[in-house]
Amino acid sequence: MRILFFGDVYGRVGREVVARRLTPLVKETGADAVIVNGENAAGGKGISAQICQELFSLGVDVITLGNHAFDKREIATYIDGEPRLIRPLNYPPGTPGAGSYIVRRGGRPLLAVVQVQGRVYSPQLLEDPFRAVEGEVERLRQSTPVIIVDCHAEATSEKQAMGWFLDGQVSAVIGTHTHVQTADEVILPGGTAYMTDVGMCGPWVSVIGADRELVLERFLTQRPVRLEAARGPAILSAVLIEVDEATGKATGIQRILEREVATEPLASLFGRW
């Protein structure tokens, strides 16, 4: 089985590059399922019901979220009626939605997707992601051995720890949130594919998706400058995971990174920088 996992979709530029490249990449890779992290899809913060529907119409099987899961108020209602949209499993009890989803084909389970959010450098009050995912993985394994975990976290150490914690129990632990693709894809000794961060689908002439001039103003002045999604050429970051359907063990993991060529001189894109 082959699974395509697209990194954090950031704003309109991210949505458009995924719309252009998803179907061709599915054909090129022979992917059987598609997972997209969409927590920044609406202008860089949150996701709307309409954007979810657009992504599902492209052939996305599961959309994962993260720390911006509920930035758009409508999602608190929408997520309860759309099980393919999942938020971090370790949110407090009573939070709308679910933290996992089982993708089915022809009525039978194909794979499960679960998301947890890290607590290091997180201002949110979250349950222990390790204990939360441990119990959920045990439950999901009763339906399918193929389990993909989206670990949405800031600290590389916390993501690596999650990879080792789940090695041999899940098919892959893929990190999201930092928007910068890492070059550490590996299959751990127990058969779990791991990557610290899959990266971002969004504008690359930016600071992790946001307008670079606004980010620089915030850093240089220390004022609470409101950030906006950048425009311009896109970067598409994804990972292809190959899994033995019978055992759930990963047999391959491959980074995908596509950067669009700038259509105007870089000097004008970068301004004074």
JSON list of C-alpha atoms in Angstrom, two decimals, residues 24-113:
[
{"chain": "A", "resi": 24, "resn": "PRO", "atom": "CA", "xyz": [-0.79, 13.94, -10.98]},
{"chain": "A", "resi": 25, "resn": "LEU", "atom": "CA", "xyz": [1.15, 12.82, -7.90]},
{"chain": "A", "resi": 26, "resn": "VAL", "atom": "CA", "xyz": [-1.39, 10.11, -7.12]},
{"chain": "A", "resi": 27, "resn": "LYS", "atom": "CA", "xyz": [-0.95, 8.80, -10.66]},
{"chain": "A", "resi": 28, "resn": "GLU", "atom": "CA", "xyz": [2.85, 9.09, -10.57]},
{"chain": "A", "resi": 29, "resn": "THR", "atom": "CA", "xyz": [3.23, 7.34, -7.22]},
{"chain": "A", "resi": 30, "resn": "GLY", "atom": "CA", "xyz": [0.33, 4.89, -7.42]},
{"chain": "A", "resi": 31, "resn": "ALA", "atom": "CA", "xyz": [-0.95, 6.12, -4.07]},
{"chain": "A", "resi": 32, "resn": "ASP", "atom": "CA", "xyz": [-3.88, 4.24, -2.54]},
{"chain": "A", "resi": 33, "resn": "ALA", "atom": "CA", "xyz": [-4.78, 6.93, -0.01]},
{"chain": "A", "resi": 34, "resn": "VAL", "atom": "CA", "xyz": [-4.15, 10.65, 0.58]},
{"chain": "A", "resi": 35, "resn": "ILE", "atom": "CA", "xyz": [-3.78, 12.50, 3.88]},
{"chain": "A", "resi": 36, "resn": "VAL", "atom": "CA", "xyz": [-3.51, 16.29, 4.12]},
{"chain": "A", "resi": 37, "resn": "ASN", "atom": "CA", "xyz": [-2.78, 18.48, 7.11]},
{"chain": "A", "resi": 38, "resn": "GLY", "atom": "CA", "xyz": [-5.15, 21.42, 6.61]},
{"chain": "A", "resi": 39, "resn": "GLU", "atom": "CA", "xyz": [-4.96, 23.42, 9.81]},
{"chain": "A", "resi": 40, "resn": "ASN", "atom": "CA", "xyz": [-3.53, 26.52, 8.07]},
{"chain": "A", "resi": 41, "resn": "ALA", "atom": "CA", "xyz": [-5.58, 26.26, 4.89]},
{"chain": "A", "resi": 42, "resn": "ALA", "atom": "CA", "xyz": [-7.81, 29.30, 5.54]},
{"chain": "A", "resi": 43, "resn": "GLY", "atom": "CA", "xyz": [-5.52, 32.31, 5.30]},
{"chain": "A", "resi": 44, "resn": "GLY", "atom": "CA", "xyz": [-2.85, 30.66, 7.43]},
{"chain": "A", "resi": 45, "resn": "LYS", "atom": "CA", "xyz": [-5.01, 29.93, 10.48]},
{"chain": "A", "resi": 46, "resn": "GLY", "atom": "CA", "xyz": [-7.69, 27.28, 10.67]},
{"chain": "A", "resi": 47, "resn": "ILE", "atom": "CA", "xyz": [-9.86, 25.70, 8.02]},
{"chain": "A", "resi": 48, "resn": "SER", "atom": "CA", "xyz": [-13.42, 26.27, 6.82]},
{"chain": "A", "resi": 49, "resn": "ALA", "atom": "CA", "xyz": [-16.13, 23.80, 5.88]},
{"chain": "A", "resi": 50, "resn": "GLN", "atom": "CA", "xyz": [-15.92, 24.95, 2.25]},
{"chain": "A", "resi": 51, "resn": "ILE", "atom": "CA", "xyz": [-12.17, 24.33, 2.09]},
{"chain": "A", "resi": 52, "resn": "CYS", "atom": "CA", "xyz": [-12.66, 20.88, 3.61]},
{"chain": "A", "resi": 53, "resn": "GLN", "atom": "CA", "xyz": [-15.18, 20.05, 0.91]},
{"chain": "A", "resi": 54, "resn": "GLU", "atom": "CA", "xyz": [-12.81, 21.33, -1.78]},
{"chain": "A", "resi": 55, "resn": "LEU", "atom": "CA", "xyz": [-10.00, 19.11, -0.51]},
{"chain": "A", "resi": 56, "resn": "PHE", "atom": "CA", "xyz": [-12.25, 16.05, -0.24]},
{"chain": "A", "resi": 57, "resn": "SER", "atom": "CA", "xyz": [-13.45, 16.65, -3.80]},
{"chain": "A", "resi": 58, "resn": "LEU", "atom": "CA", "xyz": [-9.81, 16.42, -4.96]},
{"chain": "A", "resi": 59, "resn": "GLY", "atom": "CA", "xyz": [-9.58, 12.89, -3.57]},
{"chain": "A", "resi": 60, "resn": "VAL", "atom": "CA", "xyz": [-8.26, 13.55, -0.06]},
{"chain": "A", "resi": 61, "resn": "ASP", "atom": "CA", "xyz": [-9.22, 10.73, 2.32]},
{"chain": "A", "resi": 62, "resn": "VAL", "atom": "CA", "xyz": [-8.40, 12.40, 5.65]},
{"chain": "A", "resi": 63, "resn": "ILE", "atom": "CA", "xyz": [-7.70, 15.98, 6.73]},
{"chain": "A", "resi": 64, "resn": "THR", "atom": "CA", "xyz": [-5.75, 16.42, 9.96]},
{"chain": "A", "resi": 65, "resn": "LEU", "atom": "CA", "xyz": [-5.64, 19.65, 11.98]},
{"chain": "A", "resi": 66, "resn": "GLY", "atom": "CA", "xyz": [-3.53, 20.87, 14.92]},
{"chain": "A", "resi": 67, "resn": "ASN", "atom": "CA", "xyz": [-3.19, 23.86, 17.21]},
{"chain": "A", "resi": 68, "resn": "HIS", "atom": "CA", "xyz": [-5.29, 26.03, 14.86]},
{"chain": "A", "resi": 69, "resn": "ALA", "atom": "CA", "xyz": [-8.03, 23.41, 14.62]},
{"chain": "A", "resi": 70, "resn": "PHE", "atom": "CA", "xyz": [-10.83, 25.63, 15.88]},
{"chain": "A", "resi": 71, "resn": "ASP", "atom": "CA", "xyz": [-9.70, 29.07, 14.71]},
{"chain": "A", "resi": 72, "resn": "LYS", "atom": "CA", "xyz": [-12.74, 29.13, 12.42]},
{"chain": "A", "resi": 73, "resn": "ARG", "atom": "CA", "xyz": [-15.78, 28.89, 14.69]},
{"chain": "A", "resi": 74, "resn": "GLU", "atom": "CA", "xyz": [-17.88, 26.95, 12.18]},
{"chain": "A", "resi": 75, "resn": "ILE", "atom": "CA", "xyz": [-15.54, 23.96, 12.48]},
{"chain": "A", "resi": 76, "resn": "ALA", "atom": "CA", "xyz": [-16.73, 23.21, 16.02]},
{"chain": "A", "resi": 77, "resn": "THR", "atom": "CA", "xyz": [-20.08, 22.24, 14.49]},
{"chain": "A", "resi": 78, "resn": "TYR", "atom": "CA", "xyz": [-18.88, 20.91, 11.13]},
{"chain": "A", "resi": 79, "resn": "ILE", "atom": "CA", "xyz": [-16.32, 18.48, 12.55]},
{"chain": "A", "resi": 80, "resn": "ASP", "atom": "CA", "xyz": [-18.92, 16.46, 14.45]},
{"chain": "A", "resi": 81, "resn": "GLY", "atom": "CA", "xyz": [-20.67, 15.63, 11.16]},
{"chain": "A", "resi": 82, "resn": "GLU", "atom": "CA", "xyz": [-17.51, 15.02, 9.12]},
{"chain": "A", "resi": 83, "resn": "PRO", "atom": "CA", "xyz": [-15.46, 12.13, 10.55]},
{"chain": "A", "resi": 84, "resn": "ARG", "atom": "CA", "xyz": [-12.80, 12.47, 7.82]},
{"chain": "A", "resi": 85, "resn": "LEU", "atom": "CA", "xyz": [-11.72, 15.73, 9.46]},
{"chain": "A", "resi": 86, "resn": "ILE", "atom": "CA", "xyz": [-9.77, 14.92, 12.63]},
{"chain": "A", "resi": 87, "resn": "ARG", "atom": "CA", "xyz": [-8.28, 17.11, 15.35]},
{"chain": "A", "resi": 88, "resn": "PRO", "atom": "CA", "xyz": [-5.61, 16.17, 17.92]},
{"chain": "A", "resi": 89, "resn": "LEU", "atom": "CA", "xyz": [-6.63, 13.14, 19.94]},
{"chain": "A", "resi": 90, "resn": "ASN", "atom": "CA", "xyz": [-5.30, 14.60, 23.19]},
{"chain": "A", "resi": 91, "resn": "TYR", "atom": "CA", "xyz": [-7.56, 17.64, 23.30]},
{"chain": "A", "resi": 92, "resn": "PRO", "atom": "CA", "xyz": [-9.55, 17.78, 26.58]},
{"chain": "A", "resi": 93, "resn": "PRO", "atom": "CA", "xyz": [-12.69, 15.63, 26.99]},
{"chain": "A", "resi": 94, "resn": "GLY", "atom": "CA", "xyz": [-15.75, 17.23, 25.42]},
{"chain": "A", "resi": 95, "resn": "THR", "atom": "CA", "xyz": [-13.85, 18.81, 22.52]},
{"chain": "A", "resi": 96, "resn": "PRO", "atom": "CA", "xyz": [-15.87, 18.48, 19.28]},
{"chain": "A", "resi": 97, "resn": "GLY", "atom": "CA", "xyz": [-14.74, 15.93, 16.74]},
{"chain": "A", "resi": 98, "resn": "ALA", "atom": "CA", "xyz": [-12.50, 12.89, 16.98]},
{"chain": "A", "resi": 99, "resn": "GLY", "atom": "CA", "xyz": [-8.77, 12.26, 16.92]},
{"chain": "A", "resi": 100, "resn": "SER", "atom": "CA", "xyz": [-8.73, 9.32, 14.53]},
{"chain": "A", "resi": 101, "resn": "TYR", "atom": "CA", "xyz": [-10.46, 7.93, 11.46]},
{"chain": "A", "resi": 102, "resn": "ILE", "atom": "CA", "xyz": [-10.50, 4.59, 9.66]},
{"chain": "A", "resi": 103, "resn": "VAL", "atom": "CA", "xyz": [-10.42, 4.82, 5.85]},
{"chain": "A", "resi": 104, "resn": "ARG", "atom": "CA", "xyz": [-12.44, 2.06, 4.20]},
{"chain": "A", "resi": 105, "resn": "ARG", "atom": "CA", "xyz": [-12.51, 0.67, 0.67]},
{"chain": "A", "resi": 106, "resn": "GLY", "atom": "CA", "xyz": [-15.33, -1.57, -0.42]},
{"chain": "A", "resi": 107, "resn": "GLY", "atom": "CA", "xyz": [-16.57, -1.73, 3.14]},
{"chain": "A", "resi": 108, "resn": "ARG", "atom": "CA", "xyz": [-13.31, -3.06, 4.59]},
{"chain": "A", "resi": 109, "resn": "PRO", "atom": "CA", "xyz": [-10.76, -1.08, 6.65]},
{"chain": "A", "resi": 110, "resn": "LEU", "atom": "CA", "xyz": [-7.84, 0.12, 4.54]},
{"chain": "A", "resi": 111, "resn": "LEU", "atom": "CA", "xyz": [-5.89, 2.17, 7.07]},
{"chain": "A", "resi": 112, "resn": "ALA", "atom": "CA", "xyz": [-6.33, 4.31, 10.16]},
{"chain": "A", "resi": 113, "resn": "VAL", "atom": "CA", "xyz": [-5.12, 7.86, 10.70]}
]
